[in-house]
């Protein structure tokens, strides 16, 4: 019973390609997130959705486009992949956005993206 | 934005030793979490602790919100405690403490 799942776990692709990462949570949470972890293990928030609405959009190239078809899913589409996009992408969820103080976050297993 | 600083950046222990990890933050908080990232990359929730003290087995955490710091205590460390420990304040993560526990 995986609470937050991501697919695929590994993604190896060429520069210039377009790829998507999917995330699903079965916790009944309202709020979902995408984080990027670089090679030095720095974790940085990219996006957050609350009830399918975008509430956080950090300084991220517009090649990255999140989509939330429903509260349980948050997908990340990346256009024109670049070498610098190589990283581990984590999805997370929390019960609510806690009036933007946010609440306990639960993380998925991560998707390791390698752009060649 | 909020600044989150963790210390020490690296820590090497012998099995059975105790340790204290520190997280300083720049603003008042109503959300602070500690995570453990194991050697397989999985991020595991340890504590949600915006204030006060909590304990879970060999681990405990204390946050003093008025003084803007949090401490994570690991007692009787085991090799399975190895990994990176992150403090996160709202959505901002510190740089982590890399812990290695040797047998």
Coordinates of C-alpha atoms in Angstrom, one line a residue:
Chain A
X1 CA 0.0 0.0 0.0
X2 CA 2.3 2.7 -1.3
X3 CA 1.1 6.1 0.0
X4 CA 2.9 8.3 -2.6
X5 CA 4.0 6.6 -5.8
X6 CA 5.9 7.9 -8.8
X7 CA 6.5 6.5 -12.2
X8 CA 8.9 5.9 -13.7
X9 CA 11.6 5.3 -11.1
X10 CA 14.4 5.8 -13.6
X11 CA 14.4 7.8 -16.8
X12 CA 17.3 8.1 -19.2
X13 CA 16.7 10.3 -22.2
X14 CA 18.5 12.4 -24.8
X15 CA 18.8 16.2 -24.7
X16 CA 15.9 17.9 -26.5
X17 CA 13.3 15.2 -25.7
X18 CA 10.0 15.7 -23.9
X19 CA 9.2 13.5 -20.9
X20 CA 6.6 13.2 -18.2
X21 CA 6.7 11.9 -14.6
X22 CA 3.6 10.8 -12.8
X23 CA 2.7 11.0 -9.2
X24 CA -0.3 9.5 -7.3
X25 CA -1.2 9.6 -3.6
X26 CA -3.7 7.4 -1.9
X27 CA -3.7 9.3 1.4
X28 CA -6.7 11.5 0.6
X29 CA -4.6 14.6 0.8
X30 CA -5.5 17.9 -0.7
X31 CA -2.0 19.2 -1.3
X32 CA 0.8 17.9 -3.6
X33 CA 4.3 19.0 -4.4
X34 CA 7.2 18.6 -6.8
X35 CA 10.8 18.9 -5.5
X36 CA 14.1 18.7 -7.3
X37 CA 17.1 17.2 -5.7
X38 CA 20.4 17.9 -7.4
X39 CA 23.7 16.0 -7.4
X40 CA 24.7 17.8 -4.1
X41 CA 21.5 16.6 -2.5
X42 CA 20.0 20.1 -2.3
X43 CA 16.2 19.7 -2.2
X44 CA 14.3 22.6 -3.7
X45 CA 10.5 23.1 -4.1
X46 CA 9.3 23.5 -7.6
X47 CA 5.5 23.5 -7.5
X48 CA 2.6 22.9 -5.2
X49 CA -1.1 22.2 -5.9
X50 CA -3.9 22.4 -3.5
X51 CA -7.2 20.9 -4.6
X52 CA -6.0 20.9 -8.2
X53 CA -5.0 24.6 -8.1
X54 CA -1.5 25.8 -8.4
X55 CA -0.4 27.6 -5.2
X56 CA 3.3 27.6 -5.4
X57 CA 5.3 28.2 -8.5
X58 CA 9.0 28.8 -7.8
X59 CA 11.5 30.1 -10.3
X60 CA 11.5 27.2 -12.6
X61 CA 12.0 27.3 -16.4
X62 CA 8.7 27.3 -18.2
X63 CA 9.8 24.1 -19.9
X64 CA 8.5 22.5 -16.7
X65 CA 4.7 22.2 -16.6
X66 CA 2.8 20.5 -13.8
X67 CA -0.7 19.2 -14.2
X68 CA -3.2 18.0 -11.6
X69 CA -6.1 16.1 -13.2
X70 CA -7.5 15.4 -9.7
X71 CA -6.5 15.8 -6.1
X72 CA -4.8 12.4 -6.1
X73 CA -2.5 13.0 -9.0
X74 CA 0.2 15.5 -9.9
X75 CA 2.2 15.0 -13.0
X76 CA 5.3 16.8 -14.2
X77 CA 5.9 17.4 -17.9
X78 CA 9.3 18.6 -19.1
X79 CA 9.9 19.9 -22.6
X80 CA 13.2 20.2 -24.4
X81 CA 15.2 18.4 -21.8
X82 CA 18.7 19.9 -21.0
X83 CA 21.7 18.3 -19.3
X84 CA 21.1 20.5 -16.2
X85 CA 17.7 18.8 -15.7
X86 CA 19.4 15.6 -14.6
X87 CA 18.4 15.2 -11.0
X88 CA 16.1 13.2 -8.7
X89 CA 12.5 14.5 -8.8
X90 CA 10.4 13.9 -5.7
X91 CA 6.6 14.1 -5.4
X92 CA 5.1 14.7 -1.9
X93 CA 1.7 15.3 -0.4
X94 CA 0.2 16.8 2.8
X95 CA -3.2 16.7 4.2
X96 CA -3.8 20.4 3.5
X97 CA -1.7 23.5 2.8
X98 CA -2.4 24.6 6.4
X99 CA -3.2 28.1 5.3
X100 CA 0.2 28.1 3.6
X101 CA 2.1 27.1 6.7
X102 CA 1.8 23.6 5.2
X103 CA 1.6 20.4 7.1
X104 CA 3.4 17.1 7.4
X105 CA 4.7 16.1 4.0
X106 CA 5.0 12.5 2.8
X107 CA 7.4 11.8 0.0
X108 CA 7.3 9.4 -2.9
X109 CA 10.4 7.3 -3.8
X110 CA 11.7 9.7 -6.4
X111 CA 12.4 9.6 -10.1
X112 CA 16.0 9.6 -11.2
X113 CA 16.2 11.5 -14.5
X114 CA 19.4 11.4 -16.5
X115 CA 19.7 13.5 -19.6
X116 CA 22.4 12.5 -22.0
Chain B
X1 CA 12.8 33.8 1.9
X2 CA 13.4 31.7 4.9
X3 CA 16.9 30.5 5.6
X4 CA 17.6 27.0 7.0
X5 CA 21.0 26.1 8.2
X6 CA 22.1 22.7 9.5
X7 CA 25.1 21.6 11.4
X8 CA 27.4 19.7 11.3
X9 CA 27.5 19.0 7.5
X10 CA 29.1 15.7 8.1
X11 CA 29.3 13.3 11.1
X12 CA 31.0 10.0 11.5
X13 CA 30.1 7.8 14.5
X14 CA 30.9 4.4 15.9
X15 CA 27.9 2.2 16.4
X16 CA 26.4 2.8 19.9
X17 CA 27.4 6.5 20.1
X18 CA 25.0 9.4 20.6
X19 CA 24.7 12.5 18.4
X20 CA 22.9 15.8 18.2
X21 CA 22.1 17.5 14.9
X22 CA 21.1 21.1 14.8
X23 CA 18.8 23.2 12.5
X24 CA 18.8 27.0 12.7
X25 CA 16.1 29.0 10.9
X26 CA 15.7 32.6 10.1
X27 CA 12.0 33.2 10.7
X28 CA 9.2 32.2 13.0
X29 CA 7.7 28.9 12.0
X30 CA 4.5 26.9 12.3
X31 CA 5.9 24.0 10.4
X32 CA 9.2 22.2 10.9
X33 CA 10.0 18.6 9.9
X34 CA 13.0 16.3 10.2
X35 CA 13.6 13.7 7.5
X36 CA 16.0 10.9 7.0
X37 CA 17.2 10.1 3.5
X38 CA 18.5 6.6 3.5
X39 CA 21.3 5.4 1.3
X40 CA 18.7 4.2 -1.3
X41 CA 17.4 7.7 -1.6
X42 CA 14.1 7.3 0.2
X43 CA 13.0 10.4 2.2
X44 CA 11.5 9.2 5.5
X45 CA 9.4 11.4 7.8
X46 CA 10.9 11.5 11.3
X47 CA 9.2 14.3 13.1
X48 CA 6.8 17.1 12.5
X49 CA 7.8 19.4 15.3
X50 CA 7.0 23.2 15.1
X51 CA 7.6 23.5 18.8
X52 CA 8.2 21.3 21.9
X53 CA 9.8 17.9 22.2
X54 CA 8.9 14.5 20.7
X55 CA 10.4 11.1 21.0
X56 CA 10.2 8.0 18.8
X57 CA 12.4 5.1 20.0
X58 CA 16.0 6.1 19.9
X59 CA 15.3 9.4 18.2
X60 CA 14.0 12.6 19.7
X61 CA 13.6 16.2 18.6
X62 CA 13.2 19.5 20.3
X63 CA 12.2 22.8 18.6
X64 CA 12.6 26.1 20.5
X65 CA 10.6 28.3 18.1
X66 CA 11.3 31.5 20.1
X67 CA 15.1 31.0 19.6
X68 CA 14.7 29.6 16.0
X69 CA 16.4 26.3 16.3
X70 CA 15.6 22.6 16.4
X71 CA 17.7 19.7 17.6
X72 CA 17.5 16.0 16.5
X73 CA 19.0 13.5 19.0
X74 CA 20.1 10.1 17.9
X75 CA 20.9 7.7 20.8
X76 CA 22.7 4.4 20.6
X77 CA 23.3 4.8 16.9
X78 CA 23.1 1.9 14.5
X79 CA 24.5 1.4 11.0
X80 CA 21.0 1.7 9.6
X81 CA 20.9 5.3 10.9
X82 CA 23.4 6.2 8.2
X83 CA 22.2 8.7 5.5
X84 CA 21.4 12.3 5.2
X85 CA 19.2 14.1 7.8
X86 CA 17.3 17.1 6.6
X87 CA 15.4 19.8 8.4
X88 CA 12.7 21.5 6.5
X89 CA 10.9 24.7 7.5
X90 CA 7.7 25.0 5.5
X91 CA 8.9 24.1 2.0
X92 CA 12.6 25.2 2.5
X93 CA 15.1 22.4 3.2
X94 CA 18.5 22.8 4.9
X95 CA 21.5 21.3 3.2
X96 CA 21.4 18.3 5.4
X97 CA 23.8 16.4 7.8
X98 CA 25.5 13.4 6.2
X99 CA 25.7 10.8 9.0
X100 CA 27.9 7.7 8.7
X101 CA 27.7 5.1 11.5
X102 CA 30.5 2.6 11.4
X103 CA 30.2 -0.9 12.8

